[in-house]
PDB file of C-alpha atoms in Angstrom:
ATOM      1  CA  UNK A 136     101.023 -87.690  -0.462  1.00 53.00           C
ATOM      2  CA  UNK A 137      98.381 -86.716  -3.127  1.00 74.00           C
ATOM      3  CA  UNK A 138      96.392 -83.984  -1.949  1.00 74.00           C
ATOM      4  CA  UNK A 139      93.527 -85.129  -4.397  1.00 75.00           C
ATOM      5  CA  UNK A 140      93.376 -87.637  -2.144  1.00 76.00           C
ATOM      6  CA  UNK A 141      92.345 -85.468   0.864  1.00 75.00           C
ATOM      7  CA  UNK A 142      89.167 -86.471   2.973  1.00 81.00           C
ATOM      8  CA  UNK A 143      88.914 -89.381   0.762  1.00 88.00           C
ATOM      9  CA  UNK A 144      86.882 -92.333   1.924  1.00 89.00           C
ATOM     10  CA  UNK A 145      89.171 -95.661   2.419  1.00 88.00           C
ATOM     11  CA  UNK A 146      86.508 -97.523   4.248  1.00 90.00           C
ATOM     12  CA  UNK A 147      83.164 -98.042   5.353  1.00 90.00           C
ATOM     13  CA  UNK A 148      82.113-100.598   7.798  1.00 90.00           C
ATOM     14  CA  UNK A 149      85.627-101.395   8.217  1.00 92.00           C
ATOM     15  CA  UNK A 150      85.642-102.580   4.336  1.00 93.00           C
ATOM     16  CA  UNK A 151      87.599-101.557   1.949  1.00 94.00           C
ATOM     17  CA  UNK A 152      84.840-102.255  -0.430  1.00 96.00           C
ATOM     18  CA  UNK A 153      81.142-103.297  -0.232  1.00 96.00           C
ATOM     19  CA  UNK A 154      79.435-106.394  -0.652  1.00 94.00           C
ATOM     20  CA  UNK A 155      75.779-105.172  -1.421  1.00 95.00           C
ATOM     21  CA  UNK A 156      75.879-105.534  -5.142  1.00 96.00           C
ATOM     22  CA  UNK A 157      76.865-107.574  -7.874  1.00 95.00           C
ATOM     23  CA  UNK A 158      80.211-106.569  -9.186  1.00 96.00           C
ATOM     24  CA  UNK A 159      82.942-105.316  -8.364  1.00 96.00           C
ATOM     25  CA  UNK A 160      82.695-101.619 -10.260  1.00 96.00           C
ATOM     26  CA  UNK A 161      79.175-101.611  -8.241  1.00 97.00           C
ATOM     27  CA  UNK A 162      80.870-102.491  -4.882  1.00 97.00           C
ATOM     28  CA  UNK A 163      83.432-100.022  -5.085  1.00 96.00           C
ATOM     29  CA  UNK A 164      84.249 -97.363  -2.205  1.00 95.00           C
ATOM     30  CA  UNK A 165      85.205 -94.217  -3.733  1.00 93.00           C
ATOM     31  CA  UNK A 166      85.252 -90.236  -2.961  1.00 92.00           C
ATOM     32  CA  UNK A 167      84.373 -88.161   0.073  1.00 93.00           C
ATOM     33  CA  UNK A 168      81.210 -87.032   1.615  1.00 91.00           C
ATOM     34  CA  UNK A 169      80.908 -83.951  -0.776  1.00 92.00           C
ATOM     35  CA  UNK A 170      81.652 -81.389   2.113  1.00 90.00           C
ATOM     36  CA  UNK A 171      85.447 -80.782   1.226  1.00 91.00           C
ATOM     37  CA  UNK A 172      87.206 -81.944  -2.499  1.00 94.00           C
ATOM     38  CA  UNK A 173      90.898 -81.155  -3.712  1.00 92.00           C
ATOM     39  CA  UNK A 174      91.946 -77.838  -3.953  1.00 91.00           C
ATOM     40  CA  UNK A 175      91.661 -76.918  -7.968  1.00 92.00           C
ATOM     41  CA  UNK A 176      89.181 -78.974  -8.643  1.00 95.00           C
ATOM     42  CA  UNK A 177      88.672 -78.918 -12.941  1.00 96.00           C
ATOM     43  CA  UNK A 178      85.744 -78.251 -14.957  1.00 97.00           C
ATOM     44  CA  UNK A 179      86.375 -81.365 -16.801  1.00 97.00           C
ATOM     45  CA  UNK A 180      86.651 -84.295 -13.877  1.00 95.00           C
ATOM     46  CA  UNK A 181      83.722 -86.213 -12.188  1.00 96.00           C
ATOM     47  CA  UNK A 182      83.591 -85.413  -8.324  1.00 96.00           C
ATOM     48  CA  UNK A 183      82.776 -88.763  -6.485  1.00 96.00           C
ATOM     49  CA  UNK A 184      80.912 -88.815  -3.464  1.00 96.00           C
ATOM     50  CA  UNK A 185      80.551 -91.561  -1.297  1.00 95.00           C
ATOM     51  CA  UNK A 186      76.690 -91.917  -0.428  1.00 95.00           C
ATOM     52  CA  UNK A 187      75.437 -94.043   2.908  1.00 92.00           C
ATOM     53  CA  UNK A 188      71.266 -93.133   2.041  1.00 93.00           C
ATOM     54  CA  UNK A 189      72.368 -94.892  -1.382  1.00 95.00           C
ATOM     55  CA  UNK A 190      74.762 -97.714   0.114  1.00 95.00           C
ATOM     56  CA  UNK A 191      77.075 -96.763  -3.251  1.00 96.00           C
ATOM     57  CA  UNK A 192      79.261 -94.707  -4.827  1.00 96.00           C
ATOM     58  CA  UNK A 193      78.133 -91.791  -7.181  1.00 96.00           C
ATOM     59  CA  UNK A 194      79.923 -89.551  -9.329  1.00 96.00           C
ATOM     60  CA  UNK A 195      78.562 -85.568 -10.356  1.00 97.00           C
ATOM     61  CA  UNK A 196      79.948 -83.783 -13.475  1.00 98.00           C
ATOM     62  CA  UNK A 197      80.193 -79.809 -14.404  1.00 98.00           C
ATOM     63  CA  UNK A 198      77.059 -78.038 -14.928  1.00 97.00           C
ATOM     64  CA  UNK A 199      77.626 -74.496 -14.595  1.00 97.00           C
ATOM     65  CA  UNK A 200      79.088 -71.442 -13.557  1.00 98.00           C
ATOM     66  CA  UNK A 201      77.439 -69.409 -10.460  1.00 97.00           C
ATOM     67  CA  UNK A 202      77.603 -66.811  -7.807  1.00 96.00           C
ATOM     68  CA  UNK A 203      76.367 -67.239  -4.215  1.00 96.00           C
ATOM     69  CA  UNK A 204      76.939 -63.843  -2.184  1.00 95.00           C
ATOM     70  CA  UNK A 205      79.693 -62.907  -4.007  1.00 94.00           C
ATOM     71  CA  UNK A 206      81.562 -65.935  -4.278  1.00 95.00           C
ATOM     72  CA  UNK A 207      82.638 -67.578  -7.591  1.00 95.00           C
ATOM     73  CA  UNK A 208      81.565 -71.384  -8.135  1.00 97.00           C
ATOM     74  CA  UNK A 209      81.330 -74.834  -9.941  1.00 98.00           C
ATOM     75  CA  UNK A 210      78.044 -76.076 -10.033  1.00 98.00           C
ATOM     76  CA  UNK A 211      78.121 -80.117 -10.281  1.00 98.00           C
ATOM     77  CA  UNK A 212      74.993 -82.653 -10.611  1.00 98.00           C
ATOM     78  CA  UNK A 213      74.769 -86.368 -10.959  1.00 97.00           C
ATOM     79  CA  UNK A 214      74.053 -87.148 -14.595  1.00 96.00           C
ATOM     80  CA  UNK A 215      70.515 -88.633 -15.774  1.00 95.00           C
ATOM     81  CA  UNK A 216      71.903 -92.106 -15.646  1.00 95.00           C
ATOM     82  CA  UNK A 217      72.247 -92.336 -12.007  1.00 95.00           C
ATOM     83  CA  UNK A 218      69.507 -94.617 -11.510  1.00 96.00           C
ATOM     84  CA  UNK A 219      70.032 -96.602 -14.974  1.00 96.00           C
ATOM     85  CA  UNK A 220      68.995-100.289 -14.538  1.00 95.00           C
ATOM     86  CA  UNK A 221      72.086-101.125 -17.112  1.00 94.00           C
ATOM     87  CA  UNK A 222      70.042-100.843 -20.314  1.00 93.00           C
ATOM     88  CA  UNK A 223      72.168 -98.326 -21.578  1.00 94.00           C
ATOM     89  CA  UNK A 224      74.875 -98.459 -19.260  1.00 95.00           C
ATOM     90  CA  UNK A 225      75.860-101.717 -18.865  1.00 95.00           C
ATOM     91  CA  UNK A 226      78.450-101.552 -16.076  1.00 95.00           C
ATOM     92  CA  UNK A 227      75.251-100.431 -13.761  1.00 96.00           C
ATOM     93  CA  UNK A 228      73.808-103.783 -13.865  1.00 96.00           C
ATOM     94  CA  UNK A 229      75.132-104.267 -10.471  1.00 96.00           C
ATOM     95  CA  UNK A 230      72.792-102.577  -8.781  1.00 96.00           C
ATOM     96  CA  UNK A 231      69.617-105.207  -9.951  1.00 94.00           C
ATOM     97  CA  UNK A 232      69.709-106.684  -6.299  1.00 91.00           C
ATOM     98  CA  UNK A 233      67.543-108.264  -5.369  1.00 88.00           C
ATOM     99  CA  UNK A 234      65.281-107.692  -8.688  1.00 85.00           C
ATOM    100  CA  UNK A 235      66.165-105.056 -11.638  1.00 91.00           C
ATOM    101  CA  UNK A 236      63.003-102.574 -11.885  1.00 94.00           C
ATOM    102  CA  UNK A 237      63.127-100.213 -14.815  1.00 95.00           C
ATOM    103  CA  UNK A 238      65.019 -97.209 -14.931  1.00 96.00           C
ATOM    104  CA  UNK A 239      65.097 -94.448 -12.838  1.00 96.00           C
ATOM    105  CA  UNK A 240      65.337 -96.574  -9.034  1.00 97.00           C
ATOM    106  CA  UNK A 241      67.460 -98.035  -6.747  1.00 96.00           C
ATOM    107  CA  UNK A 242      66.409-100.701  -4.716  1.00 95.00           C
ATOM    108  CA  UNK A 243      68.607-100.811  -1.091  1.00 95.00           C
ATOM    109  CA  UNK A 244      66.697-103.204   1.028  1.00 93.00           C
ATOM    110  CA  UNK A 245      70.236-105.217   0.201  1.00 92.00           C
ATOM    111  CA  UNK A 246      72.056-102.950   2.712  1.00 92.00           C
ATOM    112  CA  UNK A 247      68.558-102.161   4.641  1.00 88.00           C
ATOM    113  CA  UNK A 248      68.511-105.753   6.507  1.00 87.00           C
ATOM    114  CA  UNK A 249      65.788-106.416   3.832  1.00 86.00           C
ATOM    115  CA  UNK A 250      63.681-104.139   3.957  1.00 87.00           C
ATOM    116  CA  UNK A 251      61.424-103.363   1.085  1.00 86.00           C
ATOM    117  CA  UNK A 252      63.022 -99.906   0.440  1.00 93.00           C
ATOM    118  CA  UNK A 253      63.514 -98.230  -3.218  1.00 95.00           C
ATOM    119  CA  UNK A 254      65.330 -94.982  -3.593  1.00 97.00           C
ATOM    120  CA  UNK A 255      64.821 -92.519  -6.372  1.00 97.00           C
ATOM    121  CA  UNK A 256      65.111 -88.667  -7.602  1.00 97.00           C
ATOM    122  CA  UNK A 257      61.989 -87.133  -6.469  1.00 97.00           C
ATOM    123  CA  UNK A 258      58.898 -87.484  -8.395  1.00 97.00           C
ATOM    124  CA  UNK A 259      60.606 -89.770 -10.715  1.00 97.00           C
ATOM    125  CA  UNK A 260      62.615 -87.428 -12.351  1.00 97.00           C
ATOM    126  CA  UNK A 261      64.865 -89.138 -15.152  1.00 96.00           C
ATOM    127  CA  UNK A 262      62.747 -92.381 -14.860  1.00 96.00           C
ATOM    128  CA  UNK A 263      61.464 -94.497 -16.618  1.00 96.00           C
ATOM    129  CA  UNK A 264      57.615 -93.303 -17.848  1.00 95.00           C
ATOM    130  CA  UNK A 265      55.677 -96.139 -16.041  1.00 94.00           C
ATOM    131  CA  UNK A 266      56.699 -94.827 -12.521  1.00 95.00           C
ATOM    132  CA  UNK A 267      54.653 -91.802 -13.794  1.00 94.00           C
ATOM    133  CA  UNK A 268      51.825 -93.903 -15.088  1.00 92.00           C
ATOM    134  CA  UNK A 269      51.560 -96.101 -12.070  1.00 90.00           C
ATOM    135  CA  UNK A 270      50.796 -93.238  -9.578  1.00 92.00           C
ATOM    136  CA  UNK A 271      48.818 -90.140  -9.697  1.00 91.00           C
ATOM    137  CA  UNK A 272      50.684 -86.840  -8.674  1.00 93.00           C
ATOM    138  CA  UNK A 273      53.975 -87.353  -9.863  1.00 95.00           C
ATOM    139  CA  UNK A 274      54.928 -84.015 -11.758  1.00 96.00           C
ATOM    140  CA  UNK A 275      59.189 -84.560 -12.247  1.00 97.00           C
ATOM    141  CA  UNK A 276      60.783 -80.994 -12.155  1.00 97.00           C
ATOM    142  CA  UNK A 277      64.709 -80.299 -12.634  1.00 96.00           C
ATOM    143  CA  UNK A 278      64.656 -77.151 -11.024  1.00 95.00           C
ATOM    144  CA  UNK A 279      62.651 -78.171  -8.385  1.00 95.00           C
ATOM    145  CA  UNK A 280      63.799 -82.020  -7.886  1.00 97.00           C
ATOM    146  CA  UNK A 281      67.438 -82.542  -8.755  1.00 97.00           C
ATOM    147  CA  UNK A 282      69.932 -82.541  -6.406  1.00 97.00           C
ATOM    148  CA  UNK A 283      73.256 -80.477  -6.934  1.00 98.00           C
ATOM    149  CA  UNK A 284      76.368 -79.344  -5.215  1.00 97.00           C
ATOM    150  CA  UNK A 285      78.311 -75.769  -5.383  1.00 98.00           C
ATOM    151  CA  UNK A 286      82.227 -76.356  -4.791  1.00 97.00           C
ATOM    152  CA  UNK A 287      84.476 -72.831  -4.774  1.00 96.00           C
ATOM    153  CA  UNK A 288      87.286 -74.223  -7.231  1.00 95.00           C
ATOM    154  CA  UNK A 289      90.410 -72.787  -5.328  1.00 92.00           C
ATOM    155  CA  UNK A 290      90.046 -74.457  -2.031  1.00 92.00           C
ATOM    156  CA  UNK A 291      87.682 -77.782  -2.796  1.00 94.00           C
ATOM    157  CA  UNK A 292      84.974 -75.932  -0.681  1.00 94.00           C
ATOM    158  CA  UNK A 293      81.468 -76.924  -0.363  1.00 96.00           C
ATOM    159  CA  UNK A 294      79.667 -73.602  -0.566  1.00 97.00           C
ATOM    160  CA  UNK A 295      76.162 -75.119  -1.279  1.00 97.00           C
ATOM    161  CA  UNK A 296      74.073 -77.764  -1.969  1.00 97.00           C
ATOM    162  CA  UNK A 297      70.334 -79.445  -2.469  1.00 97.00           C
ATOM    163  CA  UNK A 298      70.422 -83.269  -1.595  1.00 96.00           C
ATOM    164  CA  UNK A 299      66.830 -84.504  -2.754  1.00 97.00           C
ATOM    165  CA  UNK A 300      65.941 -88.068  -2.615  1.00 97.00           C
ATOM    166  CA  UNK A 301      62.529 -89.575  -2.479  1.00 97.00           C
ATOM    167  CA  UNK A 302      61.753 -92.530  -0.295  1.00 97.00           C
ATOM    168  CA  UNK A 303      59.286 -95.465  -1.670  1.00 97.00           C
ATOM    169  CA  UNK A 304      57.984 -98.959  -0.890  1.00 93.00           C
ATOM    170  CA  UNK A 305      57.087-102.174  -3.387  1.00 89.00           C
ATOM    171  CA  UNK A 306      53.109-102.870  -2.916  1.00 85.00           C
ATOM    172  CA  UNK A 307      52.689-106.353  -4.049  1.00 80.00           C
ATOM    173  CA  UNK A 308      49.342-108.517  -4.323  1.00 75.00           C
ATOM    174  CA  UNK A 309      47.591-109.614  -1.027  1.00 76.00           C
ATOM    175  CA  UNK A 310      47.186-113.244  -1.256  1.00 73.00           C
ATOM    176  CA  UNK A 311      44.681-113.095   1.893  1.00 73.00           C
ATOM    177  CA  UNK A 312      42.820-109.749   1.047  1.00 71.00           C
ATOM    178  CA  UNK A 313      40.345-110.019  -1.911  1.00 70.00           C
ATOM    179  CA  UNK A 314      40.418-106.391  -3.415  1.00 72.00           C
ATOM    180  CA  UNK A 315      44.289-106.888  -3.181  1.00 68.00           C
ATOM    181  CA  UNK A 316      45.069-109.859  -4.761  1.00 71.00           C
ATOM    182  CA  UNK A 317      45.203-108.744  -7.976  1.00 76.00           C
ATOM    183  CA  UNK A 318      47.152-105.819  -7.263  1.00 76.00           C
ATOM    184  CA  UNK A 319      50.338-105.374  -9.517  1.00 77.00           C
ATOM    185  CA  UNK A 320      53.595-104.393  -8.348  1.00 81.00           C
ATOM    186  CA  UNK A 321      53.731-101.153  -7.975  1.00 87.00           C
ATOM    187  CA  UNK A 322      56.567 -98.560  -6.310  1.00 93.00           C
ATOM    188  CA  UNK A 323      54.692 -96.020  -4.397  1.00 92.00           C
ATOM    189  CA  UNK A 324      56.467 -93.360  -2.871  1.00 96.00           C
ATOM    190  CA  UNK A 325      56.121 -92.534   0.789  1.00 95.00           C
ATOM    191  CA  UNK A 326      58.119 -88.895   0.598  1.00 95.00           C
ATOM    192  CA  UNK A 327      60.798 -86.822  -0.437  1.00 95.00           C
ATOM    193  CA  UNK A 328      63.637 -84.901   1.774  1.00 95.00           C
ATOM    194  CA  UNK A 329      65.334 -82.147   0.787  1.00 95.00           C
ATOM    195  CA  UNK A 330      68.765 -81.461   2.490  1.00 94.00           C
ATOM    196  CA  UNK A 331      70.340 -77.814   1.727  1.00 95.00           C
ATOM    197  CA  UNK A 332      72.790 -75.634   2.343  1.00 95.00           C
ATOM    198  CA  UNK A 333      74.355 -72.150   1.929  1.00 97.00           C
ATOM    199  CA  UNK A 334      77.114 -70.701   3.501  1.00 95.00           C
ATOM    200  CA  UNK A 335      76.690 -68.106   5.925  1.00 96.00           C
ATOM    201  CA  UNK A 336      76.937 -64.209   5.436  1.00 96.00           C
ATOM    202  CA  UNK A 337      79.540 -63.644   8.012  1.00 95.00           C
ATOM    203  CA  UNK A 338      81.603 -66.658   6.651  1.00 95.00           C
ATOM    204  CA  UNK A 339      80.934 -65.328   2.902  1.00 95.00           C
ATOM    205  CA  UNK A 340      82.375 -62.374   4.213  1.00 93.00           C
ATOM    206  CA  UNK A 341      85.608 -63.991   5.879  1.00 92.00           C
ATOM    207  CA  UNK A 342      86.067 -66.006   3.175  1.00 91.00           C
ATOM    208  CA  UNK A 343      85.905 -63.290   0.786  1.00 89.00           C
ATOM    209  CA  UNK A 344      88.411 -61.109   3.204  1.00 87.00           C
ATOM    210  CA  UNK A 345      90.885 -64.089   3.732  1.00 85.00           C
ATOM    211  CA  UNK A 346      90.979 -66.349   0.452  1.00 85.00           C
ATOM    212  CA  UNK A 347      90.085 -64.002  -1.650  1.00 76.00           C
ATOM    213  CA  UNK A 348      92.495 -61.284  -0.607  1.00 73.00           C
ATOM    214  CA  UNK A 349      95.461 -64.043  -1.045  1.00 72.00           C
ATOM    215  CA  UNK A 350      94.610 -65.370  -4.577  1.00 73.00           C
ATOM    216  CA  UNK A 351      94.224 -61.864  -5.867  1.00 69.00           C
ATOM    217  CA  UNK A 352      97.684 -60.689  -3.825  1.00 65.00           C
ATOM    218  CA  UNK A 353      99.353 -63.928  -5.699  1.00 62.00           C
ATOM    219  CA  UNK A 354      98.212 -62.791  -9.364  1.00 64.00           C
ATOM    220  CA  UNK A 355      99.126 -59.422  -8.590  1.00 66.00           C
ATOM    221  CA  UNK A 356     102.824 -60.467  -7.981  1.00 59.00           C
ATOM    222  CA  UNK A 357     102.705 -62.754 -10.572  1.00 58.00           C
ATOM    223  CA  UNK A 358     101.994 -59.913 -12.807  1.00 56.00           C
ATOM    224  CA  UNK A 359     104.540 -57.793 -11.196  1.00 63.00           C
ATOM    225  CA  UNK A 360     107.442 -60.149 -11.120  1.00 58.00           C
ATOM    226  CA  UNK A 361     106.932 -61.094 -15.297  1.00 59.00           C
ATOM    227  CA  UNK A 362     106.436 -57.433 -15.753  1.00 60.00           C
ATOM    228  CA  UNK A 363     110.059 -56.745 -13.623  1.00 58.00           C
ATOM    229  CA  UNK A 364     111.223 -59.625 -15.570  1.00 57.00           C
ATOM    230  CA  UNK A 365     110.342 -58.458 -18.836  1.00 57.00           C
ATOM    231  CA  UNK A 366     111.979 -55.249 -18.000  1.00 58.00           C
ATOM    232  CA  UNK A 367     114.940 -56.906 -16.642  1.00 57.00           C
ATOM    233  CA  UNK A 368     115.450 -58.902 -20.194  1.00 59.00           C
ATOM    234  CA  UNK A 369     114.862 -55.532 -22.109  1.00 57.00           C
ATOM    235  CA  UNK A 370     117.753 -53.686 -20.142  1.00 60.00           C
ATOM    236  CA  UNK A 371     120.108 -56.786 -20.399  1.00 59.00           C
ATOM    237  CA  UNK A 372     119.535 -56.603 -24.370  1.00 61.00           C
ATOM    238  CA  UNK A 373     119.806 -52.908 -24.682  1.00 60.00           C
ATOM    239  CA  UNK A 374     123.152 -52.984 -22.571  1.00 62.00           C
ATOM    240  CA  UNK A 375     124.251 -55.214 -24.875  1.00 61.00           C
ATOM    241  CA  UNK A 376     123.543 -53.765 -28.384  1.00 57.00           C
ATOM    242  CA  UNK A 377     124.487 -49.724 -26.743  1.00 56.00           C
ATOM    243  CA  UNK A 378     127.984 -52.225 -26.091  1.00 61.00           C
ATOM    244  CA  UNK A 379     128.330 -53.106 -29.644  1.00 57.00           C
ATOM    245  CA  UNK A 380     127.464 -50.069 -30.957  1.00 55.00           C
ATOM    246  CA  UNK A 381     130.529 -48.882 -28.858  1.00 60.00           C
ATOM    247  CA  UNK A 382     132.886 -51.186 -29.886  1.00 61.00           C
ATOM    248  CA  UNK A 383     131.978 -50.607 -33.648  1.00 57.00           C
ATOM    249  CA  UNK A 384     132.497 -47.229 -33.465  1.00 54.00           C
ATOM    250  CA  UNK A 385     136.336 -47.687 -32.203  1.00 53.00           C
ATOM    251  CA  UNK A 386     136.972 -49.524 -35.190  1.00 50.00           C
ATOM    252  CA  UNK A 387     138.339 -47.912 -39.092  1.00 46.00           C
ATOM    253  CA  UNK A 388     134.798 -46.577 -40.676  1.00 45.00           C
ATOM    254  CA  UNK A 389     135.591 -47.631 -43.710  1.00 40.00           C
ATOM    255  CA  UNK A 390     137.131 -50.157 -46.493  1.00 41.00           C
ATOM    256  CA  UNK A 391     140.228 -50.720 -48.276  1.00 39.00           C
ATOM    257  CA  UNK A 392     140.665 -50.998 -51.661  1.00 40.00           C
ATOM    258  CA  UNK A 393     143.807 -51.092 -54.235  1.00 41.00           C
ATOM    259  CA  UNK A 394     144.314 -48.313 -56.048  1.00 39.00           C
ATOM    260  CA  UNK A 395     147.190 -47.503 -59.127  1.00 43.00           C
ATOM    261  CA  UNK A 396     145.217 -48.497 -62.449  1.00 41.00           C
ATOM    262  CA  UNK A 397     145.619 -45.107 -64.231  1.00 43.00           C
ATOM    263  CA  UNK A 398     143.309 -42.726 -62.402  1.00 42.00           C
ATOM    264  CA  UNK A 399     145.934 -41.008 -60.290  1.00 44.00           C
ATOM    265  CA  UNK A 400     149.298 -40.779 -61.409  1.00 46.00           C
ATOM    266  CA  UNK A 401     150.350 -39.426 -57.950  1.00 46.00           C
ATOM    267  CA  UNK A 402     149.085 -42.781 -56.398  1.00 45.00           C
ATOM    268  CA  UNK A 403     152.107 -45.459 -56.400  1.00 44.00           C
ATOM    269  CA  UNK A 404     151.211 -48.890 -58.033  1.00 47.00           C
ATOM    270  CA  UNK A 405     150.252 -51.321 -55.349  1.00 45.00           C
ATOM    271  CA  UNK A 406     149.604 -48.865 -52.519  1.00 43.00           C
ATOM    272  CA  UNK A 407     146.650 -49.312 -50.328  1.00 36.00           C
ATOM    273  CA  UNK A 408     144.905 -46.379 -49.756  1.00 37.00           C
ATOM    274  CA  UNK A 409     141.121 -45.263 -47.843  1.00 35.00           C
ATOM    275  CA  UNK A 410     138.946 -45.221 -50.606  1.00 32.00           C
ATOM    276  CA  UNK A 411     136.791 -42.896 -48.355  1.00 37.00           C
ATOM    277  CA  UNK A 412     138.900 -39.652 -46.517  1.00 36.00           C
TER     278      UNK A 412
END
């Protein structure tokens, strides 16, 4: 019945919530897969998108006003703290399973049958400074490594989008190897992938010459139907005051007054006579 509701995610697995993490804000099953939202989707809400490379729930917030071939949209991103270990946002604590690394990862081998799997924006980006010191390379780049989605407001439609993620392992000391044994742990990334998207000229085009054409046909009469409106009121309130103007006229354009105190010895004592002729 609530059409914010539409191609909401109810469950996953056959759960109504998830069981990787460690509370129940962490576990929650929320949002869509970020290909359709509601129609009229606000500058000020959080879009939530439901995300299975993650095993979790994310939410991305306003970030700008753009046009892609023509077409007017909301740019949204996931904010910095994405990937917060719960320093500064407690309620991400949740996500320290099995171990709580610093900021700026996500370790899933929880909901990867235990494999030794950490997810993260590429090159670090947003984390913490000793992913940076720990391995040559890593050059973190907004433009180049965040990951954003384009939504036309009207309609809830996806329009565009960059997905980036980056992919790393845990290398841990080598009990049985000598020049490994005093490795430290260290999260070394394996690669990044970068999932995009753009819609098509030809449905640009028919979007443009379908959608378009309707929401600028509905202003238009809204505009006309005030403006007859307006007009209407005027004419009902002219009517009136052209009717009382009328009736006014009809009546005795003057005043009475009592006359007989000695200026007019024609005029009878206690007469009432037009003091204008």
């Amino acid at each position: 019945d609530n059409i914010n509701q539409i191609t909401t995610i109810d469950l996953y697995n056959g759960n109504k919530t998830l069981d990787y993490w460690n509370s129940a804000y962490c576990n929650t099953i929320k949002g869509n897969d970020a290909t359709q939202f509601h129609p009229n989707v606000k500058k000020s809400e959080e879009l939530y998108v439901f995300s299975t490379d993650l095993c979790r729930t994310i939410y991305l917030v306003y970030n700008g006003t753009l046009e892609v071939k023509g077409i007017s949209l909301y740019r949204f991103t996931p904010p910095p703290r994405l990937f917060d270990n719960g320093t500064d946002y407690p309620e991400l604590r949740g996500f320290c399973v099995p171990h709580c690394w610093p900021s700026g990862v996500q370790d899933i081998s929880s909901c990867q049958h235990g494999a030794p799997f950490i997810m993260s924006s590429p090159h670090f980006l947003f984390g913490d400074p000793v992913y940076l010191q720990n391995v040559s390379g890593m050059s973190p780049d907004y433009e180049k490594h965040g990951t954003f989605i384009d939504v036309e407001p009207h309609t809830g439609l996806l329009m565009q989008a960059d997905k980036r993620l980056q992919l790393n392992i845990v290398v841990r000391p080598i009990s049985f190897l000598k020049n490994a044994q005093n490795l430290p742990d260290v999260i070394l990334p394996i690669f990044f992938a970068n999932e995009s998207v753009v819609i098509s000229d030809k449905d640009a085009n028919k979007f443009k010459s379908s959608v378009y054409f309707f929401l600028k046909l509905a202003t238009i009469l809204q505009w006309t139907l005030l403006g007859s409106g307006g007009g209407f009121i005027l004419l009902v309130i002219g009517a009136n005051l052209y009717k009382y103007h009328q009736d006014n006229k009809e009546e005795e354009p003057y005043s009475m007054g009592r006359t007989g105190t000695g200026t007019n010895d024609n005029d009878s004592d206690g007469e009432y006579v037009p003091l204008i002729n």
